[in-house]
Short mmCIF file of C-alpha atoms in Angstrom, two decimals:
data_model
loop_
_atom_site.label_atom_id
_atom_site.label_comp_id
_atom_site.label_asym_id
_atom_site.label_seq_id
_atom_site.Cartn_x
_atom_site.Cartn_y
_atom_site.Cartn_z
CA ILE A 661 -7.97 -0.91 -23.48
CA SER A 662 -9.04 1.54 -22.14
CA ILE A 663 -11.15 -0.09 -19.62
CA SER A 664 -8.07 -2.40 -18.32
CA LEU A 665 -5.95 1.04 -17.95
CA SER A 666 -8.78 2.48 -15.86
CA CYS A 667 -8.55 -0.29 -13.61
CA TYR A 668 -5.33 -0.79 -13.28
CA ALA A 669 -5.36 3.39 -12.43
CA ALA A 670 -7.64 2.56 -10.55
CA GLU A 671 -6.27 -0.18 -8.28
CA PHE A 672 -3.55 2.13 -7.03
CA SER A 673 -5.19 5.50 -6.49
CA ASN A 674 -5.76 6.51 -3.19
CA GLU A 675 -8.79 7.07 -1.55
CA ASN A 676 -10.69 9.05 0.87
CA VAL A 677 -12.41 6.33 3.02
CA LYS A 678 -14.30 6.44 6.21
CA ALA A 679 -12.95 5.25 9.20
CA ILE A 680 -13.02 4.57 12.91
CA ILE A 681 -11.10 5.69 15.92
CA ASN A 682 -11.72 3.25 18.22
CA LYS A 683 -11.04 4.29 21.58
CA GLU A 684 -12.34 0.94 23.82
CA ILE A 685 -9.55 -1.28 22.27
CA SER A 686 -6.96 -1.79 24.65
CA ILE A 687 -3.13 -3.15 23.47
CA VAL A 688 -1.24 -5.53 26.06
CA TYR A 689 2.01 -6.15 25.02
CA ASN A 690 4.36 -7.94 27.55
CA ASN A 691 2.00 -7.78 29.85
CA GLU A 692 1.70 -4.55 30.33
CA LEU A 693 -1.17 -1.58 28.79
CA LYS A 694 0.52 0.40 26.18
CA ALA A 695 -0.09 3.74 24.56
CA PHE A 696 -0.30 5.38 21.42
CA PHE A 697 1.13 8.86 20.77
CA ASP A 698 2.43 10.33 16.82
CA VAL A 699 5.49 12.44 16.88
CA ASN A 700 4.40 15.60 18.46
CA GLY A 701 3.11 13.65 21.71
CA ASN A 702 -0.88 13.56 20.26
CA ALA A 703 -2.16 11.05 21.88
CA VAL A 704 -3.22 8.16 18.74
CA SER A 705 -6.10 5.21 19.04
CA PRO A 706 -6.06 1.93 16.94
CA ILE A 707 -7.82 3.06 13.90
CA SER A 708 -10.98 0.32 12.88
CA TYR A 709 -11.61 -0.15 8.62
CA ASN A 710 -13.48 -2.96 7.18
CA ASN A 711 -13.42 -4.95 9.80
CA THR A 712 -9.78 -4.51 10.49
CA THR A 713 -7.74 -2.98 13.14
CA TYR A 714 -4.81 -0.98 12.19
CA LEU A 715 -2.37 0.72 14.66
CA PRO A 716 0.61 3.89 14.05
CA ILE A 717 3.24 2.08 12.64
CA ARG A 718 5.34 4.65 14.09
CA SER A 719 4.51 3.41 17.53
CA ILE A 720 4.24 -0.01 17.63
CA SER A 721 7.36 -0.28 14.82
CA ALA A 722 9.27 1.57 18.39
CA LEU A 723 7.19 -0.95 20.74
CA PHE A 724 9.90 -3.73 18.94
CA SER A 725 12.80 -1.20 18.93
CA ILE A 726 12.75 -1.26 15.12
CA PRO A 727 13.94 1.87 13.47
CA VAL A 728 11.78 3.90 11.59
CA GLU A 729 13.02 6.00 8.71
CA TRP A 730 10.38 8.13 6.19
CA ASP A 731 11.76 8.48 2.20
CA GLY A 732 9.60 11.56 0.93
CA ALA A 733 11.63 11.64 -2.42
CA ASN A 734 9.97 8.02 -3.19
CA ASN A 735 6.66 7.74 -1.09
CA LYS A 736 7.94 5.15 1.48
CA VAL A 737 8.41 3.53 4.85
CA LEU A 738 11.37 2.48 5.38
CA LEU A 739 11.20 -0.56 8.62
CA GLY A 740 15.15 -1.00 10.09
CA ASN A 741 16.57 1.91 8.77
CA GLY A 742 16.65 5.08 10.62
CA ASP A 743 16.01 6.19 14.49
CA ILE A 744 13.73 4.23 16.56
CA ILE A 745 11.09 7.59 18.55
CA GLU A 746 10.70 5.84 22.60
CA THR A 747 7.62 8.84 22.39
CA THR A 748 5.44 7.25 20.49
CA THR A 749 5.36 3.98 23.00
CA GLN A 750 4.18 4.60 26.73
CA THR A 751 3.16 1.98 29.87
CA ILE A 752 -0.18 3.60 31.12
CA ASP A 753 -1.49 1.96 34.99
CA SER A 754 -5.15 1.44 32.39
CA PHE A 755 -7.33 1.57 30.09
CA THR A 756 -9.99 4.18 29.48
CA LYS A 757 -12.99 3.04 26.80
CA ASN A 758 -13.66 6.61 25.43
CA GLN A 759 -16.09 7.35 22.35
CA ASN A 760 -15.21 5.96 18.92
CA GLN A 761 -15.63 8.70 16.83
CA GLU A 762 -16.11 8.43 12.53
CA ILE A 763 -13.49 9.87 10.92
CA GLU A 764 -11.97 10.80 6.77
CA LEU A 765 -8.77 9.96 6.15
CA LEU A 766 -6.49 8.16 3.06
CA LEU A 767 -6.21 5.07 1.41
CA ASN A 768 -2.98 4.94 1.00
CA ARG A 769 -2.42 2.82 -2.42
CA ASN A 770 0.48 4.12 -3.87
CA LEU A 771 2.70 4.43 0.57
CA LYS A 772 5.79 1.69 -0.52
CA ILE A 773 6.37 -0.03 2.88
CA GLU A 774 10.38 -1.34 3.32
CA TYR A 775 11.32 -3.51 5.56
CA LYS A 776 14.62 -5.56 5.50
CA ASN A 777 15.57 -3.96 2.77
CA GLU A 778 12.11 -5.35 0.94
CA LEU A 779 9.20 -4.21 -0.21
CA GLN A 780 6.24 -5.54 2.18
CA SER A 781 1.88 -5.98 0.97
CA PHE A 782 -0.11 -6.50 3.39
CA ALA A 783 -3.20 -8.95 3.26
CA ASP A 784 -5.69 -9.01 6.06
CA ALA A 785 -6.95 -12.18 7.28
CA ASN A 786 -9.25 -13.81 4.27
CA GLY A 787 -5.79 -12.81 1.91
CA VAL A 788 -7.87 -9.95 0.88
CA THR A 789 -5.02 -7.07 0.07
CA VAL A 790 -4.62 -4.22 1.67
CA TYR A 791 -2.70 -0.72 2.66
CA PRO A 792 -1.33 1.77 4.60
CA LEU A 793 -4.00 4.73 6.23
CA SER A 794 -2.87 7.70 6.26
CA TYR A 795 -4.55 9.91 9.43
CA ASN A 796 -3.36 13.41 11.05
CA GLY A 797 -0.10 13.06 9.26
CA THR A 798 0.64 8.94 11.00
CA THR A 799 0.58 6.41 9.13
CA TYR A 800 -1.22 2.86 10.27
CA LEU A 801 -0.82 -0.80 9.25
CA PRO A 802 -2.55 -3.23 9.89
CA VAL A 803 -1.87 -5.19 13.85
CA ARG A 804 -2.13 -8.40 11.16
CA ALA A 805 0.60 -7.46 8.40
CA ILE A 806 3.15 -6.09 11.36
CA SER A 807 2.48 -9.00 13.70
CA ASN A 808 4.14 -11.33 10.72
CA MET A 809 6.43 -8.17 9.77
CA TYR A 810 7.53 -8.25 12.86
CA GLY A 811 7.33 -12.19 13.90
CA VAL A 812 4.79 -11.00 16.76
CA SER A 813 2.01 -13.45 17.88
CA VAL A 814 -1.96 -11.34 18.44
CA ASP A 815 -4.26 -12.62 20.33
CA TRP A 816 -8.11 -10.68 19.63
CA ASN A 817 -10.42 -10.49 23.37
CA GLU A 818 -13.83 -10.04 22.46
CA GLU A 819 -14.93 -10.14 25.74
CA ASN A 820 -12.16 -7.16 26.79
CA LYS A 821 -11.68 -5.25 22.88
CA ARG A 822 -8.36 -6.24 23.86
CA ILE A 823 -5.75 -6.39 21.79
CA THR A 824 -2.34 -8.98 22.94
CA LEU A 825 1.08 -8.61 21.49
CA SER A 826 3.24 -11.13 21.97
CA LEU A 827 6.98 -11.86 20.43
CA LYS A 828 7.37 -15.30 18.83
CA GLU A 829 10.75 -15.10 17.90
CA ARG A 830 13.58 -12.24 17.59
CA VAL A 831 12.90 -9.22 14.65
#
């Protein structure tokens, strides 16, 4: 029994992990190159962790006009509620690749994401459960998770290191 309880506790505990701020990946939406910023106006880049690319949830939600609210009392991000902070996403004229940077961040197994009043869970392309990442006050979700949740198609161009997002259906 104690082994089972240990496994259960470990499954739902947060942990610090190493990842890469991937400054080589560019993002295109509606044929426009995009840049992302946190709520304080600082530029943020995609994060690569375990062969999965993560984007900042507030910025990508603003891109699709989805309001975001933080419920600190319940450790929950509410998508579809709150405000849209337009300044977290901007169109840019050109993309400059920079040096990637290894970072330590929080794999946040306890953070809940709610969209359209339903608790969400996420999986990578292989069906393995993935969790939100937290870094410097910004929460990141996997690109595929966001795309599935919001009805957005994702195209990856390996040669250009470019993610192209296209609206599939009304979100």
